[in-house]
Amino acid sequence: MKKLVYLFLTVLIVGCSGDDNSNVTNFNPPVWIQGIWLNINNSSAGFEFRQNDFCLITSPVSVVCYEQTYSDFNDFNVYEEISNTRYFTIITIAGAEYNFEFEKISDNSITWTAVDGSVYERQ
């Protein structure tokens, strides 16, 4: 029994050791969603999905990319769920979580499910 306790403690210590300030920045949007998408009702609002980043477009000249902007924060993490028709991500920045879920309508349109199904077209 003692050996089992020691084995558990060893696994726990080794598993928890390391750099606590390491950032997990693993944006990996699927190829089908990569590109610029603008709202069909407001062409100055949208999203840009890069090969390794996720960006918000809030005006023709304002683009904020999460990994580029926040990856130096101590608590920046990315969680993703990816399929052929759905992209879901949870972005954690300094303890705050931001959820985004998109569904593919066609090759040139997606919907942002959080905002009453707002539709975005590929540019």
CSV table of C-alpha atoms in Angstrom, one decimal:
chain,number,residue,atom,x,y,z
A,1,MET,CA,0.0,0.0,0.0
A,2,LYS,CA,2.9,2.3,0.8
A,3,LYS,CA,4.4,1.7,-2.6
A,4,LEU,CA,1.1,2.7,-4.2
A,5,VAL,CA,0.9,6.0,-2.2
A,6,TYR,CA,4.5,6.8,-3.2
A,7,LEU,CA,3.8,6.0,-6.8
A,8,PHE,CA,0.8,8.3,-6.7
A,9,LEU,CA,2.8,11.1,-5.0
A,10,THR,CA,5.6,10.8,-7.6
A,11,VAL,CA,3.2,11.0,-10.5
A,12,LEU,CA,1.5,14.0,-8.9
A,13,ILE,CA,4.8,15.8,-8.3
A,14,VAL,CA,6.2,15.1,-11.7
A,15,GLY,CA,2.8,16.0,-13.4
A,16,CYS,CA,2.6,19.3,-11.6
A,17,SER,CA,6.1,20.4,-12.0
A,18,GLY,CA,7.3,22.7,-14.8
A,19,ASP,CA,6.8,26.3,-15.9
A,20,ASP,CA,3.6,27.6,-14.5
A,21,ASN,CA,3.8,30.7,-16.7
A,22,SER,CA,3.9,28.7,-20.0
A,23,ASN,CA,1.2,29.8,-22.4
A,24,VAL,CA,-0.9,27.4,-24.5
A,25,THR,CA,-1.6,29.3,-27.7
A,26,ASN,CA,-3.0,26.7,-30.0
A,27,PHE,CA,-5.3,28.4,-32.4
A,28,ASN,CA,-5.9,26.0,-35.3
A,29,PRO,CA,-9.1,27.1,-37.1
A,30,PRO,CA,-10.1,24.5,-39.8
A,31,VAL,CA,-9.3,25.3,-43.4
A,32,TRP,CA,-12.9,25.7,-44.3
A,33,ILE,CA,-13.3,28.8,-42.0
A,34,GLN,CA,-9.9,30.5,-42.6
A,35,GLY,CA,-10.3,33.9,-44.2
A,36,ILE,CA,-12.2,37.1,-43.6
A,37,TRP,CA,-15.9,37.0,-42.8
A,38,LEU,CA,-18.1,40.1,-42.6
A,39,ASN,CA,-21.7,40.4,-41.3
A,40,ILE,CA,-24.2,40.6,-44.1
A,41,ASN,CA,-26.1,43.4,-42.2
A,42,ASN,CA,-23.0,45.4,-41.1
A,43,SER,CA,-19.9,45.1,-43.4
A,44,SER,CA,-17.7,46.7,-40.8
A,45,ALA,CA,-18.1,43.9,-38.3
A,46,GLY,CA,-16.8,40.4,-38.6
A,47,PHE,CA,-14.0,37.9,-38.0
A,48,GLU,CA,-10.7,36.8,-39.5
A,49,PHE,CA,-9.6,33.3,-39.1
A,50,ARG,CA,-5.9,32.9,-39.7
A,51,GLN,CA,-3.9,29.6,-39.8
A,52,ASN,CA,-2.8,30.2,-36.2
A,53,ASP,CA,-4.9,33.1,-34.9
A,54,PHE,CA,-8.5,34.3,-34.4
A,55,CYS,CA,-9.4,38.0,-34.9
A,56,LEU,CA,-12.3,40.3,-34.3
A,57,ILE,CA,-13.1,43.0,-36.9
A,58,THR,CA,-14.9,45.9,-35.3
A,59,SER,CA,-14.4,48.5,-38.1
A,60,PRO,CA,-12.7,48.7,-41.5
A,61,VAL,CA,-9.5,49.7,-39.7
A,62,SER,CA,-9.8,47.9,-36.3
A,63,VAL,CA,-8.8,44.2,-36.1
A,64,VAL,CA,-7.8,42.6,-32.8
A,65,CYS,CA,-6.2,39.2,-33.1
A,66,TYR,CA,-6.3,37.2,-29.8
A,67,GLU,CA,-3.0,35.3,-30.0
A,68,GLN,CA,-1.0,38.2,-31.4
A,69,THR,CA,-2.4,40.6,-28.8
A,70,TYR,CA,-2.8,38.4,-25.6
A,71,SER,CA,-0.3,35.5,-25.9
A,72,ASP,CA,2.1,37.3,-23.5
A,73,PHE,CA,-0.5,37.2,-20.7
A,74,ASN,CA,0.3,34.7,-17.9
A,75,ASP,CA,-3.1,33.0,-18.3
A,76,PHE,CA,-3.8,32.8,-22.0
A,77,ASN,CA,-5.2,29.5,-23.2
A,78,VAL,CA,-7.2,28.3,-26.2
A,79,TYR,CA,-9.6,25.3,-26.3
A,80,GLU,CA,-11.1,24.3,-29.6
A,81,GLU,CA,-13.7,21.8,-31.0
A,82,ILE,CA,-13.4,21.4,-34.7
A,83,SER,CA,-15.6,19.5,-37.2
A,84,ASN,CA,-16.4,19.8,-40.9
A,85,THR,CA,-19.3,22.2,-40.1
A,86,ARG,CA,-18.6,23.6,-36.7
A,87,TYR,CA,-15.8,25.6,-35.0
A,88,PHE,CA,-16.0,26.2,-31.3
A,89,THR,CA,-13.4,27.9,-29.2
A,90,ILE,CA,-13.0,29.0,-25.6
A,91,ILE,CA,-10.4,31.7,-25.1
A,92,THR,CA,-9.1,32.3,-21.5
A,93,ILE,CA,-7.4,35.6,-20.8
A,94,ALA,CA,-6.4,36.4,-17.2
A,95,GLY,CA,-9.1,34.1,-15.9
A,96,ALA,CA,-11.9,35.5,-18.1
A,97,GLU,CA,-13.4,33.1,-20.7
A,98,TYR,CA,-14.7,34.1,-24.1
A,99,ASN,CA,-16.8,31.5,-26.1
A,100,PHE,CA,-17.3,31.6,-29.8
A,101,GLU,CA,-19.2,29.1,-31.9
A,102,PHE,CA,-19.6,29.1,-35.6
A,103,GLU,CA,-21.5,26.8,-38.0
A,104,LYS,CA,-20.9,26.4,-41.7
A,105,ILE,CA,-24.0,27.2,-43.8
A,106,SER,CA,-22.1,27.0,-47.2
A,107,ASP,CA,-18.6,27.5,-48.5
A,108,ASN,CA,-19.2,31.2,-48.5
A,109,SER,CA,-21.4,31.8,-45.4
A,110,ILE,CA,-21.2,30.9,-41.7
A,111,THR,CA,-23.4,31.7,-38.7
A,112,TRP,CA,-22.2,32.9,-35.3
A,113,THR,CA,-24.5,31.0,-33.1
A,114,ALA,CA,-24.2,33.3,-30.0
A,115,VAL,CA,-25.8,36.2,-31.7
A,116,ASP,CA,-29.2,35.0,-32.9
A,117,GLY,CA,-27.6,33.3,-35.9
A,118,SER,CA,-26.0,36.3,-37.4
A,119,VAL,CA,-24.8,35.4,-40.9
A,120,TYR,CA,-21.3,36.2,-42.2
A,121,GLU,CA,-20.1,36.0,-45.8
A,122,ARG,CA,-16.6,35.1,-46.9
A,123,GLN,CA,-14.7,38.1,-48.5
